[in-house]
Short mmCIF file of C-alpha atoms and ligand atoms in Angstrom, two decimals:
data_model
loop_
_atom_site.label_atom_id
_atom_site.label_comp_id
_atom_site.label_asym_id
_atom_site.label_seq_id
_atom_site.Cartn_x
_atom_site.Cartn_y
_atom_site.Cartn_z
CA UNK A 16 164.43 85.13 115.48
CA UNK A 17 165.60 82.57 118.02
CA UNK A 18 163.71 82.28 121.28
CA UNK A 19 165.59 83.56 124.31
CA UNK A 20 165.28 81.52 127.51
CA UNK A 21 166.85 82.04 130.94
CA UNK A 22 167.36 78.83 132.95
CA UNK A 23 168.56 79.06 136.55
CA UNK A 24 170.85 76.30 137.81
CA UNK A 25 171.72 75.12 134.29
CA UNK A 26 175.14 73.85 135.36
CA UNK A 27 173.91 70.34 136.20
CA UNK A 28 171.01 67.89 136.33
CA UNK A 29 167.64 68.92 134.95
CA UNK A 30 168.71 72.50 134.12
CA UNK A 31 171.66 71.35 132.03
CA UNK A 32 169.66 68.62 130.26
CA UNK A 33 166.98 71.20 129.39
CA UNK A 34 169.56 73.73 128.18
CA UNK A 35 171.07 71.04 125.97
CA UNK A 36 167.71 69.90 124.58
CA UNK A 37 166.71 73.48 123.69
CA UNK A 38 170.13 74.48 122.30
CA UNK A 39 170.15 71.42 120.04
CA UNK A 40 166.99 72.53 118.26
CA UNK A 41 168.86 75.60 116.95
CA UNK A 42 165.72 77.61 117.72
CA UNK A 43 166.73 78.79 121.17
CA UNK A 44 169.46 80.87 122.74
CA UNK A 45 169.89 79.67 126.32
CA UNK A 46 171.05 82.03 129.06
CA UNK A 47 172.47 79.74 131.70
CA UNK A 48 172.05 81.62 135.01
CA UNK A 49 174.57 79.93 137.29
CA UNK A 50 176.49 80.58 140.50
CA UNK A 51 179.67 78.85 139.30
CA UNK A 52 180.79 80.20 135.93
CA UNK A 53 183.56 77.68 135.32
CA UNK A 54 181.39 74.70 136.25
CA UNK A 55 178.68 75.95 133.89
CA UNK A 56 181.17 76.45 131.04
CA UNK A 57 182.58 72.95 131.50
CA UNK A 58 179.07 71.49 131.73
CA UNK A 59 177.96 73.20 128.50
CA UNK A 60 181.09 72.01 126.71
CA UNK A 61 180.81 68.43 127.86
CA UNK A 62 177.12 68.39 126.92
CA UNK A 63 178.27 69.31 123.41
CA UNK A 64 176.42 72.64 123.28
CA UNK A 65 177.78 74.96 120.63
CA UNK A 66 178.90 78.46 121.55
CA UNK A 67 176.37 80.38 119.50
CA UNK A 68 173.48 78.69 121.33
CA UNK A 69 174.24 79.74 124.90
CA UNK A 70 175.52 82.51 127.19
CA UNK A 71 176.50 82.03 130.82
CA UNK A 72 175.60 84.76 133.29
CA UNK A 73 176.37 84.85 136.98
CA UNK A 74 173.47 84.37 139.41
CA UNK A 75 173.64 83.28 143.03
CA UNK A 76 170.06 82.84 144.22
CA UNK A 77 171.15 82.75 147.85
CA UNK A 78 171.95 86.46 147.67
CA UNK A 79 169.28 89.01 146.77
CA UNK A 80 172.03 91.48 145.75
CA UNK A 81 173.23 88.91 143.25
CA UNK A 82 169.67 88.47 141.94
CA UNK A 83 169.39 92.24 141.42
CA UNK A 84 172.80 92.35 139.73
CA UNK A 85 171.83 89.53 137.41
CA UNK A 86 168.65 91.37 136.42
CA UNK A 87 170.65 94.57 135.75
CA UNK A 88 173.22 92.74 133.61
CA UNK A 89 170.49 90.90 131.74
CA UNK A 90 168.65 94.14 130.98
CA UNK A 91 171.92 95.76 129.83
CA UNK A 92 172.64 92.83 127.52
CA UNK A 93 169.70 93.93 125.38
CA UNK A 94 168.51 90.35 124.93
CA UNK A 95 164.78 89.76 124.87
CA UNK A 96 163.28 87.49 127.53
CA UNK A 97 160.77 85.03 126.07
CA UNK A 98 160.83 82.29 128.71
CA UNK A 99 162.14 82.22 132.28
CA UNK A 100 162.73 78.84 133.91
CA UNK A 101 163.18 78.83 137.69
CA UNK A 102 164.94 75.50 138.11
CA UNK A 103 167.85 75.83 140.57
CA UNK A 104 167.45 74.29 144.01
CA UNK A 105 169.33 73.22 147.08
CA UNK A 106 168.36 70.20 149.15
CA UNK A 107 169.97 69.48 152.53
CA UNK A 108 168.29 66.36 153.86
CA UNK A 109 171.02 65.47 156.36
CA UNK A 110 171.76 68.94 157.75
CA UNK A 111 171.36 69.09 161.51
CA UNK A 112 171.53 72.85 161.70
CA UNK A 113 170.07 75.36 159.26
CA UNK A 114 172.34 77.27 156.88
CA UNK A 115 171.46 80.78 155.76
CA UNK A 116 171.46 83.01 152.69
CA UNK A 117 173.36 86.31 152.49
CA UNK A 118 170.32 88.09 153.93
CA UNK A 119 169.94 85.54 156.71
CA UNK A 120 167.02 83.45 155.44
CA UNK A 121 167.10 79.67 155.91
CA UNK A 122 169.00 78.43 152.83
CA UNK A 123 166.49 76.09 151.10
CA UNK A 124 163.50 78.43 151.24
CA UNK A 125 165.75 81.48 150.80
CA UNK A 126 167.31 80.09 147.61
CA UNK A 127 164.59 77.96 146.04
CA UNK A 128 161.68 80.26 146.82
CA UNK A 129 162.74 83.81 147.82
CA UNK A 130 165.60 84.12 145.30
CA UNK A 131 163.34 82.96 142.47
CA UNK A 132 160.45 85.09 143.73
CA UNK A 133 162.54 88.27 143.47
CA UNK A 134 164.06 87.18 140.15
CA UNK A 135 160.72 86.53 138.48
CA UNK A 136 159.11 89.68 139.86
CA UNK A 137 161.99 91.82 138.57
CA UNK A 138 161.89 90.13 135.15
CA UNK A 139 158.11 90.38 134.63
CA UNK A 140 158.51 93.61 132.65
CA UNK A 141 160.95 91.99 130.26
CA UNK A 142 158.73 88.95 129.76
CA UNK A 143 155.81 91.23 129.18
CA UNK A 144 157.73 93.24 126.56
CA UNK A 145 158.69 90.16 124.56
CA UNK A 146 157.06 89.87 121.14
CA UNK A 147 157.59 86.11 121.04
CA UNK A 148 154.43 84.15 120.12
CA UNK A 149 154.33 82.32 123.46
CA UNK A 150 156.00 83.79 126.54
CA UNK A 151 156.26 81.65 129.64
CA UNK A 152 157.33 81.65 133.26
CA UNK A 153 158.03 78.14 134.49
CA UNK A 154 158.77 77.25 138.10
CA UNK A 155 159.95 73.68 138.66
CA UNK A 156 157.86 71.99 141.33
CA UNK A 157 158.05 68.62 142.98
CA UNK A 158 156.04 65.56 143.79
CA UNK A 159 155.62 66.74 147.33
CA UNK A 160 152.70 68.77 146.00
CA UNK A 161 150.87 65.60 144.89
CA UNK A 162 149.00 63.66 147.50
CA UNK A 163 147.83 61.21 144.85
CA UNK A 164 151.21 59.45 144.84
CA UNK A 165 153.17 57.37 147.31
CA UNK A 166 156.24 59.59 147.08
CA UNK A 167 154.15 62.69 147.75
CA UNK A 168 153.20 61.23 151.12
CA UNK A 169 156.62 60.28 152.49
CA UNK A 170 157.38 62.02 155.81
CA UNK A 171 158.41 64.64 156.75
CA UNK A 172 155.53 66.16 154.81
CA UNK A 173 155.52 69.76 153.68
CA UNK A 174 153.42 72.05 155.85
CA UNK A 175 153.54 75.82 155.83
CA UNK A 176 151.25 76.16 158.86
CA UNK A 177 150.26 79.77 159.54
CA UNK A 178 153.55 81.07 158.03
CA UNK A 179 154.76 82.42 161.37
CA UNK A 180 158.42 81.50 160.73
CA UNK A 181 158.37 83.04 157.25
CA UNK A 182 156.68 86.19 158.53
CA UNK A 183 159.37 86.41 161.23
CA UNK A 184 162.14 86.32 158.62
CA UNK A 185 163.21 82.62 158.79
CA UNK A 186 166.41 83.68 160.51
CA UNK A 187 166.71 81.19 163.36
CA UNK A 188 167.24 84.06 165.82
CA UNK A 189 164.02 85.81 166.73
CA UNK A 190 162.04 83.52 164.44
CA UNK A 191 162.17 79.86 163.54
CA UNK A 192 164.19 78.85 160.46
CA UNK A 193 161.11 76.91 159.29
CA UNK A 194 158.10 78.47 157.56
CA UNK A 195 155.62 76.91 160.01
CA UNK A 196 157.67 77.99 163.05
CA UNK A 197 158.73 74.41 163.91
CA UNK A 198 162.11 72.80 164.59
CA UNK A 199 164.61 72.71 161.73
CA UNK A 200 164.34 69.74 159.36
CA UNK A 201 166.34 70.03 156.13
CA UNK A 202 164.19 67.64 154.08
CA UNK A 203 161.02 69.42 155.17
CA UNK A 204 162.51 72.86 154.46
CA UNK A 205 163.12 71.71 150.85
CA UNK A 206 159.57 70.39 150.49
CA UNK A 207 158.15 73.58 151.97
CA UNK A 208 160.19 75.59 149.45
CA UNK A 209 158.71 73.54 146.59
CA UNK A 210 155.16 74.16 147.89
CA UNK A 211 156.02 77.88 147.85
CA UNK A 212 157.22 77.48 144.23
CA UNK A 213 153.91 75.89 143.20
CA UNK A 214 151.79 78.42 145.13
CA UNK A 215 153.80 81.27 143.56
CA UNK A 216 153.21 79.95 140.05
CA UNK A 217 149.44 79.90 140.66
CA UNK A 218 149.44 83.34 142.25
CA UNK A 219 151.34 84.72 139.22
CA UNK A 220 148.69 83.13 137.02
CA UNK A 221 145.84 84.76 138.95
CA UNK A 222 147.50 88.18 139.04
CA UNK A 223 149.04 88.42 135.58
CA UNK A 224 147.83 85.87 133.08
CA UNK A 225 144.76 87.67 131.80
CA UNK A 226 146.45 91.04 131.53
CA UNK A 227 149.73 89.84 129.97
CA UNK A 228 148.96 86.58 128.17
CA UNK A 229 152.05 85.05 129.79
CA UNK A 230 151.76 81.30 130.41
CA UNK A 231 152.61 80.36 134.01
CA UNK A 232 153.35 76.69 134.61
CA UNK A 233 154.94 74.27 137.02
CA UNK A 234 155.88 70.64 136.60
CA UNK A 235 157.08 67.51 138.26
CA UNK A 236 159.68 66.17 135.84
CA UNK A 237 159.80 62.65 137.35
CA UNK A 238 162.31 61.29 139.82
CA UNK A 239 165.74 62.07 138.40
CA UNK A 240 167.52 59.98 141.01
CA UNK A 241 171.00 60.61 139.59
CA UNK A 242 171.27 64.41 139.85
CA UNK A 243 173.38 66.50 142.19
CA UNK A 244 170.30 67.23 144.26
CA UNK A 245 171.07 64.11 146.26
CA UNK A 246 174.76 64.92 146.67
CA UNK A 247 174.37 65.73 150.35
CA UNK A 248 172.53 62.54 151.16
CA UNK A 249 174.25 59.68 152.98
CA UNK A 250 176.28 57.37 150.66
CA UNK A 251 174.03 54.33 151.22
CA UNK A 252 171.03 56.37 150.14
CA UNK A 253 172.83 57.57 147.03
CA UNK A 254 173.64 53.97 146.07
CA UNK A 255 170.18 52.55 146.72
CA UNK A 256 167.95 55.40 145.60
CA UNK A 257 168.32 55.12 141.77
CA UNK A 258 167.56 51.35 141.61
CA UNK A 259 164.76 51.80 144.15
CA UNK A 260 163.15 54.43 141.95
CA UNK A 261 163.77 52.39 138.81
CA UNK A 262 162.39 49.08 139.99
CA UNK A 263 160.09 49.72 142.93
CA UNK A 264 158.34 53.08 142.51
CA UNK A 265 158.96 53.14 138.73
CA UNK A 266 159.10 56.93 138.97
CA UNK A 267 162.69 57.05 137.69
CA UNK A 268 163.57 59.15 134.66
CA UNK A 269 166.97 59.82 133.14
CA UNK A 270 168.35 63.36 133.16
CA UNK A 271 168.02 63.37 129.38
CA UNK A 272 164.32 62.41 129.44
CA UNK A 273 163.53 64.94 132.20
CA UNK A 274 165.32 67.63 130.17
CA UNK A 275 163.15 66.81 127.16
CA UNK A 276 160.05 67.13 129.33
CA UNK A 277 161.00 70.55 130.64
CA UNK A 278 162.09 71.64 127.16
CA UNK A 279 158.56 70.82 125.96
CA UNK A 280 157.04 72.95 128.73
CA UNK A 281 159.31 75.76 127.46
CA UNK A 282 158.62 75.43 123.76
CA UNK A 283 155.80 73.04 122.79
CA UNK A 284 152.97 74.95 121.07
CA UNK A 285 150.44 72.56 122.64
CA UNK A 286 151.54 73.30 126.23
CA UNK A 287 150.43 76.93 126.48
CA UNK A 288 147.75 76.52 129.12
CA UNK A 289 148.46 78.74 132.12
CA UNK A 290 148.18 77.87 135.81
CA UNK A 291 148.94 74.21 135.12
CA UNK A 292 151.12 71.70 137.00
CA UNK A 293 152.38 69.24 134.38
CA UNK A 294 153.30 65.64 135.06
CA UNK A 295 154.07 62.66 132.83
CA UNK A 296 152.74 59.13 132.86
CA UNK A 297 154.90 56.07 132.38
CA UNK A 298 154.62 56.32 128.60
CA UNK A 299 156.02 59.87 128.87
CA UNK A 300 152.76 61.53 127.89
CA UNK A 301 152.07 64.82 129.67
CA UNK A 302 148.92 65.47 131.68
CA UNK A 303 147.61 68.20 133.98
CA UNK A 304 148.15 66.91 137.48
CA UNK A 305 146.12 67.66 140.60
CA UNK A 306 147.91 69.52 143.35
CA UNK A 307 147.56 68.69 147.03
CA UNK A 308 145.19 70.80 149.09
CA UNK A 309 147.95 72.93 150.56
CA UNK A 310 149.71 73.41 147.20
CA UNK A 311 146.50 74.78 145.70
CA UNK A 312 145.27 76.84 148.65
CA UNK A 313 144.34 80.25 147.18
CA UNK A 314 144.42 82.06 150.49
CA UNK A 315 147.81 80.66 151.41
CA UNK A 316 149.21 81.53 147.98
CA UNK A 317 148.24 85.17 148.53
CA UNK A 318 149.75 85.20 152.01
CA UNK A 319 153.03 83.62 150.83
CA UNK A 320 153.15 86.25 148.08
CA UNK A 321 152.55 89.16 150.49
CA UNK A 322 155.05 87.98 153.11
CA UNK A 323 157.66 87.18 150.44
CA UNK A 324 157.29 90.67 148.95
CA UNK A 325 158.22 92.16 152.30
CA UNK A 326 161.17 89.81 152.83
CA UNK A 327 162.76 90.53 149.45
CA UNK A 328 162.17 94.29 149.74
CA UNK A 329 159.45 94.73 147.12
CA UNK A 330 156.82 96.00 149.56
P1 NDP B 12 170.99 69.52 140.73
O1 NDP B 12 171.57 69.63 142.10
O2 NDP B 12 171.66 68.65 139.74
O3 NDP B 12 170.86 70.98 140.10
C1 NDP B 12 170.55 72.07 140.89
C2 NDP B 12 171.10 73.30 140.22
O4 NDP B 12 170.79 74.43 141.05
C3 NDP B 12 172.62 73.28 140.06
O5 NDP B 12 172.93 73.81 138.80
C4 NDP B 12 173.09 74.19 141.17
O6 NDP B 12 174.30 74.87 140.89
C5 NDP B 12 171.95 75.19 141.19
N1 NDP B 12 171.97 76.00 142.40
C6 NDP B 12 171.95 75.58 143.68
N2 NDP B 12 172.04 76.64 144.50
C7 NDP B 12 172.13 77.74 143.72
C8 NDP B 12 172.26 79.12 143.98
N3 NDP B 12 172.36 79.59 145.23
N4 NDP B 12 172.32 79.97 142.94
C9 NDP B 12 172.25 79.51 141.68
N5 NDP B 12 172.13 78.22 141.36
C10 NDP B 12 172.09 77.34 142.38
O7 NDP B 12 169.48 69.07 140.95
P2 NDP B 12 168.27 68.72 139.93
O8 NDP B 12 168.69 68.94 138.54
O9 NDP B 12 167.72 67.43 140.34
O10 NDP B 12 167.21 69.83 140.37
C11 NDP B 12 166.67 70.77 139.47
C12 NDP B 12 165.22 71.07 139.82
O11 NDP B 12 164.45 69.89 139.70
C13 NDP B 12 165.01 71.57 141.25
O12 NDP B 12 164.07 72.62 141.23
C14 NDP B 12 164.43 70.35 141.96
O13 NDP B 12 163.62 70.74 143.05
C15 NDP B 12 163.63 69.75 140.84
N6 NDP B 12 163.27 68.35 141.02
C16 NDP B 12 164.22 67.37 141.00
C17 NDP B 12 163.84 66.05 141.17
C18 NDP B 12 164.84 64.95 141.17
O14 NDP B 12 164.41 63.80 141.30
N7 NDP B 12 166.13 65.20 141.01
C19 NDP B 12 162.43 65.68 141.34
C20 NDP B 12 161.54 66.80 141.33
C21 NDP B 12 161.95 68.06 141.16
P3 NDP B 12 175.76 74.14 141.08
O15 NDP B 12 175.94 73.31 139.85
O16 NDP B 12 176.66 75.32 141.15
O17 NDP B 12 175.68 73.35 142.34
#
């Protein structure tokens, strides 16, 4: 049978390019989990994906009710779940004030981390039940977890501190909207959320890999300087960033190439190692990258897991 893969945020950028790459093989049915049905349908059509290779299902990660509804509808659909890709993200580098999810969590961490945390926890059973030869849970990371690169060291740097803001509910009322309890900074909130993504992947690995055989992985797909992620940046930045990445840092990859990379993490029989953070060198060969100290802190991973469980209502 065909593999069955759920990709969040498949309506643009990396998610769409990955959906297209997998659909084209004819070996995968892609469930595009998107907040905007019409946008996703148009995106799939214009990418040339054929109807029998994809299904669009509604998912708004900035609402935990929506996450639960998605999981219910997915279970009712009777489709197997062989691979789950947590890809969607919001990035608000120029926001002066925090925005919030339906439950009142700061939007970047609430969407990128907490929404995906609940989604993957609720879908673990389905992944576990799959009889596919290689089942995987992939959480897209970012370079901010690498301290061995220039881009991973650009301020404001991620820092989760002692998690006091997260533990307080990230609501900007009786707690800070930032995980570390500091003043709001949209770019930092995004980076913090990506550290949470990478810590969560490793914590999943430690808790479930041996017992379930599921492969847990994260990756840095390269700098895809053209995606919608930068849509809220100032216009000058949006003009200069792609050539800067192409010619100066040389970290630039096209959406198509990044989609092929993620598609390999989904399906390549040689990429089954669990607990790994994949990166690619300039010849597009994959390698296991080192994570920064904070992004591989075992104690912090457990704390983020425990606090997140409470916030999403699992504990
Ligand atoms: P895009 O903005 O193009 O794609 C983000 C996707 O997430 C969109 O489909 C968007 O939906 C979706 N999304 C946003 N909020 C929600 C929500 N509340 N519920 C459901 N879906 C939502 O960005 P990229 O393709 O660049 O980003 C994809 C991943 O790649 C992210 O995890 C990002 O952190 C990571 N990444 C990107 C890099 C880059 O250089 N671009 C570098 C490193 C990592 P909609 O279409 O409706 O807006």
